[in-house]
Structure formats: structure tokens, C-alpha cells
Amino acid sequence: MAAQILFSKFDVTRQVFFRSGLSYGVVNLKPIVPGHILVVPKRVVARLSDLNPEEISDLFRSVQRIGGVIQTAFKAEALTIALQDGEAAGQSVPHLHVHILPRKWVDFDGQNDKVYPALEANEDDLSEGLHAQKQKLDGRQRAEIKVDNDAREPRTMEDMETEASWLSGLF
């Protein structure tokens, strides 16, 4: 059995699809677009400046590698790669993470800059969703969390595990 992987204080082991020496890739509870994932350093730190040079290198090598796979797997034309470094930047979970979103011209009805407010809202959802996920008794039941956008309901643990399993086979 794999060692437990934490995102902040939350167990995301079953959602992990990629592992490097110092980082991991995890599927998203409420993806903004299909294929929206997170790349996270294994060491729990809040800010980019808290990482040492080896961790920074590993994190961004992982972003590059995962990004290429995600773009191909989801037949995307580009990627949005975002890091909200601190609360004032919209970070809601005190564990540094990089968002990778496979992008197409038709996203957001062609108004692709609308991704940025969506990322901001996603951070709030992520924090609430992780707290709800931790409180569930049965990991296969849908978490009861506040949803800011009815079109983006939280996925079940089973759905996230299925996607993580599929993605892990691409590495």
C-alpha cells in the first residue's frame, strides 16, 4: 500500500495520479474544465519562497511533464498554469499548489480570460470541499459542501479515483 499523501492536512492519497521525488499530481474535486489538476510539493509549505531550490526544480519539472500529458489526454490546444502564492493572491489552502487546466478556444464561450475569476472561486471551493471530504464516513458518498456554481458540483471520490487511475497509466 502506498504511503499516505497529504494536501495540507487532508489525505488525498486516492486522488494522486503522479509522483516524483518531491512532488505529486492530484485530480481536482471541482475542476473548472475537464482535466483541471493540481501539482503539489510533498512537503507541506504555504508559499513558493518556503521551498528549497531542489523542491522548486522538482515541482516545475513535474508541472512541465504533467502539463504535456494532460494537454494530450484532454486534446487541448493550450494550458493555463497558475499558482496563487498567498492569501492575498487567492490561495485558500495553506499548502502550495499549481493549477494546470487544459484549454480550448471554446472554453468560457471563447472568453478565455474568465478562467481567472473561476480559479479564484475554485480556491474557496477547494478549501470547503477538503474539509467536507475529511468529515465523510464513506469515501464513496458525495460530500455535502457549499457549491458556488451549480454547474460545477463536487465529484464523488469514486469519480476522482477513476480519473486518477486513468491518468496514472499515461506516465
Coordinates of N, CA and C in Angstrom, one line a residue:
M1 N 0.8 -1.2 0.0 CA 0.0 0.0 0.0 C 0.9 1.2 0.0
A2 N 0.5 2.3 -0.8 CA 1.3 3.5 -0.9 C 1.2 4.3 0.4
A3 N 2.2 5.0 0.7 CA 2.3 5.9 1.8 C 1.2 7.0 1.7
Q4 N 0.7 7.4 2.8 CA -0.3 8.5 2.8 C 0.2 9.8 2.2
I5 N -0.5 10.5 1.4 CA -0.1 11.7 0.8 C -1.1 12.8 1.3
L6 N -0.6 13.9 1.9 CA -1.4 14.9 2.4 C -1.3 16.2 1.6
F7 N -2.5 16.8 1.4 CA -2.6 18.1 0.8 C -3.1 19.0 2.0
S8 N -2.1 19.8 2.5 CA -2.3 20.5 3.8 C -2.5 19.4 4.8
K9 N -3.6 19.3 5.5 CA -3.8 18.2 6.5 C -4.8 17.1 6.0
F10 N -5.1 17.2 4.7 CA -6.1 16.3 4.1 C -5.5 15.1 3.4
D11 N -6.0 13.9 3.6 CA -5.5 12.7 2.9 C -6.1 12.7 1.5
V12 N -5.2 12.9 0.5 CA -5.6 12.8 -0.9 C -4.9 11.6 -1.7
T13 N -4.5 10.7 -0.9 CA -3.7 9.5 -1.5 C -4.5 8.9 -2.6
R14 N -5.8 8.7 -2.5 CA -6.6 8.0 -3.5 C -6.8 8.9 -4.8
Q15 N -6.5 10.2 -4.7 CA -6.7 11.1 -5.8 C -5.4 11.3 -6.6
V16 N -4.3 10.8 -6.1 CA -3.0 11.0 -6.7 C -2.8 10.2 -7.9
F17 N -2.3 10.8 -9.0 CA -2.0 10.1 -10.3 C -0.6 10.1 -10.7
F18 N 0.2 11.0 -10.1 CA 1.6 11.1 -10.4 C 2.4 11.4 -9.2
R19 N 3.6 10.8 -9.1 CA 4.5 11.1 -8.0 C 5.9 11.2 -8.6
S20 N 6.6 12.2 -8.1 CA 8.0 12.4 -8.4 C 8.8 12.3 -7.1
G21 N 10.0 12.6 -7.1 CA 10.8 12.6 -5.8 C 10.2 13.5 -4.7
L22 N 9.8 14.7 -5.2 CA 9.4 15.7 -4.2 C 8.0 16.3 -4.4
S23 N 7.3 15.8 -5.4 CA 6.0 16.4 -5.8 C 5.0 15.3 -6.2
Y24 N 3.8 15.7 -6.3 CA 2.7 14.8 -6.8 C 1.7 15.6 -7.6
G25 N 0.9 14.8 -8.4 CA -0.2 15.4 -9.1 C -1.5 14.7 -8.6
V26 N -2.5 15.6 -8.4 CA -3.8 15.1 -7.8 C -4.9 15.6 -8.7
V27 N -6.0 14.8 -8.8 CA -7.1 15.3 -9.6 C -7.9 16.2 -8.7
N28 N -8.7 17.1 -9.3 CA -9.4 18.2 -8.6 C -10.9 17.8 -8.2
L29 N -11.3 18.2 -7.0 CA -12.6 17.9 -6.6 C -13.7 18.6 -7.4
K30 N -13.4 19.8 -7.8 CA -14.4 20.6 -8.7 C -13.6 21.3 -9.8
P31 N -13.3 20.5 -10.8 CA -12.5 21.0 -11.9 C -13.2 22.2 -12.7
I32 N -12.5 23.2 -13.0 CA -13.0 24.3 -13.8 C -13.3 23.9 -15.2
V33 N -12.4 23.1 -15.8 CA -12.6 22.5 -17.1 C -12.2 21.0 -16.9
P34 N -12.6 20.1 -17.8 CA -12.2 18.7 -17.7 C -10.7 18.6 -17.8
G35 N -10.1 17.9 -16.9 CA -8.6 17.7 -16.8 C -7.9 18.7 -15.9
H36 N -8.6 19.6 -15.2 CA -8.0 20.5 -14.3 C -7.5 19.7 -13.1
I37 N -6.2 19.8 -12.9 CA -5.5 19.1 -11.9 C -4.6 20.0 -11.1
L38 N -4.0 19.5 -10.0 CA -3.1 20.2 -9.1 C -1.8 19.5 -9.1
V39 N -0.7 20.3 -9.0 CA 0.6 19.7 -8.8 C 1.1 20.3 -7.5
V40 N 1.5 19.5 -6.5 CA 1.8 19.9 -5.2 C 3.1 19.4 -4.7
P41 N 3.9 20.2 -4.0 CA 5.1 19.6 -3.3 C 4.7 18.7 -2.2
K42 N 5.5 17.6 -2.0 CA 5.2 16.7 -0.9 C 5.3 17.3 0.4
R43 N 6.3 18.2 0.6 CA 6.5 18.9 1.9 C 5.4 20.0 2.0
V44 N 4.7 20.0 3.1 CA 3.6 21.0 3.3 C 4.3 22.3 3.6
V45 N 4.2 23.2 2.6 CA 4.6 24.6 2.8 C 3.6 25.5 2.2
A46 N 3.4 26.7 2.8 CA 2.4 27.6 2.3 C 2.8 28.4 1.1
R47 N 4.1 28.8 1.0 CA 4.5 29.7 -0.1 C 5.6 29.2 -0.9
L48 N 5.7 29.7 -2.1 CA 6.8 29.3 -3.0 C 8.2 29.6 -2.4
S49 N 8.3 30.7 -1.7 CA 9.5 31.0 -1.1 C 9.9 30.1 0.0
D50 N 9.0 29.2 0.5 CA 9.3 28.3 1.5 C 10.0 27.0 1.0
L51 N 10.0 26.8 -0.3 CA 10.6 25.6 -0.9 C 12.1 25.9 -1.1
N52 N 12.9 24.8 -1.1 CA 14.3 24.9 -1.3 C 14.5 24.7 -2.9
P53 N 15.7 25.1 -3.4 CA 15.9 25.0 -4.8 C 15.6 23.6 -5.5
E54 N 15.9 22.6 -4.8 CA 15.6 21.2 -5.3 C 14.1 21.0 -5.4
E55 N 13.4 21.4 -4.4 CA 11.9 21.3 -4.4 C 11.3 22.1 -5.5
I56 N 11.8 23.3 -5.7 CA 11.2 24.2 -6.8 C 11.5 23.5 -8.2
S57 N 12.7 23.0 -8.3 CA 13.0 22.4 -9.6 C 12.2 21.2 -9.9
D58 N 12.0 20.3 -8.9 CA 11.1 19.1 -9.0 C 9.7 19.5 -9.3
L59 N 9.2 20.5 -8.6 CA 7.8 21.0 -8.7 C 7.6 21.4 -10.2
F60 N 8.4 22.2 -10.7 CA 8.2 22.8 -12.1 C 8.6 21.8 -13.2
R61 N 9.5 20.9 -12.9 CA 9.7 19.7 -13.8 C 8.4 18.9 -13.9
S62 N 7.8 18.7 -12.7 CA 6.6 17.9 -12.7 C 5.5 18.7 -13.4
V63 N 5.4 20.0 -13.2 CA 4.4 20.8 -13.9 C 4.5 20.6 -15.4
Q64 N 5.8 20.7 -15.9 CA 6.1 20.6 -17.3 C 5.7 19.2 -17.8
R65 N 6.0 18.1 -17.1 CA 5.8 16.8 -17.6 C 4.3 16.5 -17.5
I66 N 3.6 16.8 -16.4 CA 2.2 16.6 -16.3 C 1.4 17.4 -17.3
G67 N 1.8 18.6 -17.5 CA 1.1 19.5 -18.4 C 1.1 18.9 -19.8
G68 N 2.2 18.4 -20.3 CA 2.3 17.7 -21.6 C 1.3 16.6 -21.7
V69 N 1.3 15.8 -20.7 CA 0.4 14.6 -20.7 C -1.1 15.0 -20.6
I70 N -1.4 16.0 -19.8 CA -2.8 16.5 -19.6 C -3.3 17.1 -21.0
Q71 N -2.4 17.9 -21.6 CA -2.8 18.6 -22.8 C -3.1 17.5 -23.9
T72 N -2.3 16.5 -24.0 CA -2.6 15.4 -25.0 C -3.8 14.6 -24.6
A73 N -3.9 14.2 -23.4 CA -5.0 13.3 -22.9 C -6.4 14.0 -23.1
F74 N -6.4 15.3 -22.9 CA -7.7 16.0 -23.0 C -7.8 16.8 -24.3
K75 N -6.9 16.5 -25.3 CA -7.0 17.1 -26.6 C -7.1 18.6 -26.6
A76 N -6.3 19.2 -25.7 CA -6.3 20.6 -25.5 C -5.4 21.3 -26.5
E77 N -5.6 22.6 -26.7 CA -4.8 23.4 -27.6 C -3.8 24.2 -26.8
A78 N -3.9 24.3 -25.5 CA -3.0 25.1 -24.7 C -3.2 24.7 -23.2
L79 N -2.5 25.3 -22.3 CA -2.6 25.1 -20.9 C -2.7 26.4 -20.2
T80 N -3.5 26.5 -19.1 CA -3.4 27.6 -18.2 C -2.7 27.0 -17.0
I81 N -1.6 27.6 -16.6 CA -0.8 27.1 -15.4 C -0.8 28.3 -14.4
A82 N -1.3 28.1 -13.2 CA -1.5 29.2 -12.3 C -1.0 28.7 -10.9
L83 N -0.4 29.7 -10.2 CA 0.0 29.4 -8.8 C -0.5 30.7 -8.0
Q84 N -1.3 30.5 -7.1 CA -1.8 31.6 -6.2 C -1.0 31.5 -4.9
D85 N 0.0 32.4 -4.8 CA 1.0 32.3 -3.8 C 0.7 33.3 -2.6
G86 N -0.1 32.8 -1.7 CA -0.5 33.6 -0.6 C -2.0 33.9 -0.6
E87 N -2.5 34.2 0.6 CA -4.0 34.5 0.7 C -4.4 35.7 -0.2
A88 N -3.6 36.8 -0.2 CA -4.0 37.9 -1.0 C -4.0 37.6 -2.5
A89 N -3.4 36.6 -2.9 CA -3.4 36.1 -4.3 C -4.6 35.1 -4.6
G90 N -5.3 34.8 -3.5 CA -6.5 33.9 -3.7 C -6.2 32.5 -3.2
Q91 N -5.1 32.2 -2.6 CA -4.8 30.9 -2.1 C -5.6 30.6 -0.8
S92 N -6.4 29.5 -0.8 CA -7.2 29.3 0.4 C -6.7 28.1 1.2
V93 N -5.9 27.2 0.6 CA -5.4 26.0 1.3 C -3.9 26.3 1.6
P94 N -3.5 26.3 2.8 CA -2.1 26.7 3.1 C -1.0 25.6 2.8
H95 N -1.2 25.1 1.6 CA -0.2 24.1 1.0 C 0.0 24.6 -0.5
L96 N 1.1 25.0 -0.8 CA 1.4 25.5 -2.1 C 1.0 24.5 -3.2
H97 N 0.3 25.0 -4.3 CA -0.1 24.1 -5.3 C -0.2 24.9 -6.6
V98 N 0.0 24.1 -7.7 CA 0.0 24.7 -9.1 C -1.2 24.1 -9.8
H99 N -2.0 25.0 -10.3 CA -3.2 24.5 -11.1 C -2.7 24.3 -12.6
I100 N -3.1 23.2 -13.2 CA -3.0 23.0 -14.6 C -4.3 22.8 -15.2
L101 N -4.7 23.6 -16.2 CA -6.0 23.5 -16.8 C -5.8 23.3 -18.3
P102 N -6.2 22.2 -18.9 CA -6.1 22.0 -20.4 C -7.1 23.0 -21.0
R103 N -6.7 23.7 -22.0 CA -7.6 24.8 -22.5 C -7.9 24.6 -24.0
K104 N -9.1 25.0 -24.4 CA -9.5 25.1 -25.8 C -10.1 26.5 -26.1
W105 N -10.1 26.8 -27.3 CA -10.7 28.1 -27.7 C -12.1 28.3 -27.3
V106 N -12.8 27.2 -27.2 CA -14.3 27.3 -26.8 C -14.5 27.4 -25.3
D107 N -13.5 27.3 -24.5 CA -13.7 27.4 -23.1 C -14.3 28.8 -22.7
F108 N -15.2 28.8 -21.8 CA -15.9 30.1 -21.3 C -16.5 30.8 -22.5
D109 N -17.1 30.1 -23.4 CA -17.7 30.7 -24.6 C -16.7 31.6 -25.4
G110 N -15.5 31.2 -25.4 CA -14.5 32.0 -26.2 C -13.9 33.1 -25.4
Q111 N -14.4 33.4 -24.2 CA -13.9 34.5 -23.4 C -12.9 33.9 -22.4
N112 N -11.7 33.5 -22.9 CA -10.8 32.7 -22.1 C -10.2 33.3 -20.8
D113 N -10.3 34.7 -20.7 CA -9.8 35.3 -19.5 C -10.7 35.1 -18.3
K114 N -11.9 34.6 -18.6 CA -12.8 34.3 -17.5 C -12.3 33.2 -16.6
V115 N -11.2 32.5 -17.0 CA -10.6 31.5 -16.2 C -10.1 32.0 -14.9
Y116 N -9.7 33.3 -14.9 CA -9.1 33.8 -13.6 C -10.1 34.0 -12.5
P117 N -11.2 34.6 -12.7 CA -12.2 34.6 -11.6 C -12.7 33.1 -11.3
A118 N -12.7 32.2 -12.2 CA -13.1 30.9 -11.9 C -12.0 30.2 -11.0
L119 N -10.8 30.5 -11.3 CA -9.7 30.0 -10.4 C -9.9 30.5 -9.0
E120 N -10.2 31.8 -8.9 CA -10.4 32.4 -7.5 C -11.5 31.7 -6.8
A121 N -12.6 31.4 -7.5 CA -13.7 30.7 -6.9 C -13.4 29.3 -6.5
N122 N -12.6 28.7 -7.4 CA -12.1 27.3 -7.2 C -11.4 27.1 -5.9
E123 N -10.5 28.1 -5.5 CA -9.8 28.0 -4.3 C -10.7 28.0 -3.1
D124 N -11.8 28.8 -3.1 CA -12.7 28.7 -2.0 C -13.4 27.4 -1.9
D125 N -13.8 26.8 -3.1 CA -14.4 25.5 -3.1 C -13.5 24.4 -2.6
L126 N -12.2 24.5 -3.0 CA -11.2 23.5 -2.7 C -11.1 23.4 -1.1
S127 N -11.0 24.5 -0.5 CA -10.8 24.5 1.0 C -12.1 23.9 1.6
E128 N -13.3 24.4 1.2 CA -14.5 23.8 1.8 C -14.7 22.4 1.5
G129 N -14.4 22.0 0.3 CA -14.5 20.6 -0.2 C -13.6 19.7 0.5
L130 N -12.4 20.1 0.8 CA -11.5 19.2 1.5 C -11.9 19.0 3.0
H131 N -12.5 20.0 3.6 CA -13.0 19.9 5.0 C -14.2 18.9 5.0
A132 N -15.1 19.0 4.0 CA -16.2 18.1 3.9 C -15.8 16.7 3.6
Q133 N -14.8 16.6 2.7 CA -14.3 15.2 2.4 C -13.7 14.5 3.6
K134 N -13.0 15.3 4.5 CA -12.4 14.7 5.6 C -13.5 14.2 6.6
Q135 N -14.6 14.9 6.6 CA -15.7 14.5 7.6 C -16.6 13.4 7.1
K136 N -16.4 13.0 5.8 CA -17.3 11.9 5.3 C -16.9 10.5 6.0
L137 N -18.0 9.7 6.2 CA -17.7 8.4 6.8 C -17.4 7.4 5.7
D138 N -18.1 7.5 4.6 CA -18.0 6.6 3.5 C -17.4 7.4 2.3
G139 N -16.1 7.1 1.9 CA -15.4 7.8 0.9 C -16.1 7.8 -0.5
R140 N -17.1 7.0 -0.7 CA -17.8 6.9 -2.0 C -19.1 7.7 -2.0
Q141 N -19.4 8.4 -0.9 CA -20.6 9.2 -0.9 C -20.2 10.6 -1.3
R142 N -21.1 11.4 -1.9 CA -20.8 12.7 -2.3 C -20.7 13.6 -1.0
A143 N -19.7 14.5 -1.0 CA -19.6 15.4 0.1 C -20.7 16.4 0.1
E144 N -21.2 16.8 1.2 CA -22.1 17.9 1.3 C -21.3 19.2 1.5
I145 N -21.1 19.9 0.5 CA -20.4 21.2 0.6 C -21.2 22.3 -0.1
K146 N -20.8 23.5 0.2 CA -21.4 24.6 -0.4 C -20.9 24.7 -1.9
V147 N -21.8 24.9 -2.8 CA -21.4 25.0 -4.2 C -21.7 26.4 -4.7
D148 N -20.6 27.1 -5.2 CA -20.9 28.5 -5.6 C -21.4 28.5 -7.0
N149 N -21.2 27.4 -7.8 CA -21.6 27.4 -9.2 C -22.3 26.0 -9.4
D150 N -23.6 26.0 -9.6 CA -24.3 24.7 -9.7 C -23.8 23.9 -10.8
A151 N -23.2 24.5 -11.8 CA -22.6 23.8 -13.0 C -21.4 23.0 -12.6
R152 N -20.8 23.3 -11.5 CA -19.5 22.6 -11.0 C -19.8 22.0 -9.7
E153 N -20.5 20.9 -9.7 CA -20.7 20.2 -8.5 C -19.5 19.4 -8.1
P154 N -19.3 19.1 -6.8 CA -18.2 18.3 -6.4 C -18.3 16.9 -6.9
R155 N -17.2 16.3 -7.3 CA -17.2 14.9 -7.8 C -17.2 13.9 -6.6
T156 N -17.6 12.7 -6.9 CA -17.5 11.7 -5.9 C -16.1 11.2 -5.8
M157 N -15.8 10.6 -4.7 CA -14.4 10.0 -4.5 C -14.2 9.0 -5.6
E158 N -15.2 8.2 -5.9 CA -15.1 7.2 -6.9 C -14.8 7.8 -8.3
D159 N -15.4 8.9 -8.6 CA -15.1 9.5 -9.9 C -13.6 10.0 -9.9
M160 N -13.2 10.6 -8.8 CA -11.8 11.1 -8.7 C -10.8 9.9 -8.8
E161 N -11.1 8.8 -8.1 CA -10.2 7.7 -8.2 C -10.1 7.1 -9.6
T162 N -11.3 7.1 -10.3 CA -11.3 6.6 -11.7 C -10.4 7.4 -12.6
E163 N -10.5 8.8 -12.5 CA -9.7 9.6 -13.3 C -8.2 9.5 -12.9
A164 N -7.9 9.4 -11.6 CA -6.6 9.3 -11.2 C -5.9 8.0 -11.7
S165 N -6.7 6.9 -11.7 CA -6.2 5.7 -12.2 C -5.9 5.8 -13.7
W166 N -6.8 6.3 -14.4 CA -6.6 6.5 -15.9 C -5.4 7.4 -16.2
L167 N -5.3 8.5 -15.5 CA -4.1 9.4 -15.7 C -2.8 8.7 -15.3
S168 N -2.8 8.0 -14.2 CA -1.6 7.4 -13.8 C -1.0 6.4 -14.9
G169 N -1.9 5.8 -15.6 CA -1.5 4.9 -16.7 C -0.8 5.6 -17.9
L170 N -0.9 6.9 -17.9 CA -0.3 7.7 -19.0 C 1.1 8.1 -18.7
F171 N 1.6 7.8 -17.6 CA 3.0 8.1 -17.2 C 3.9 6.9 -17.2

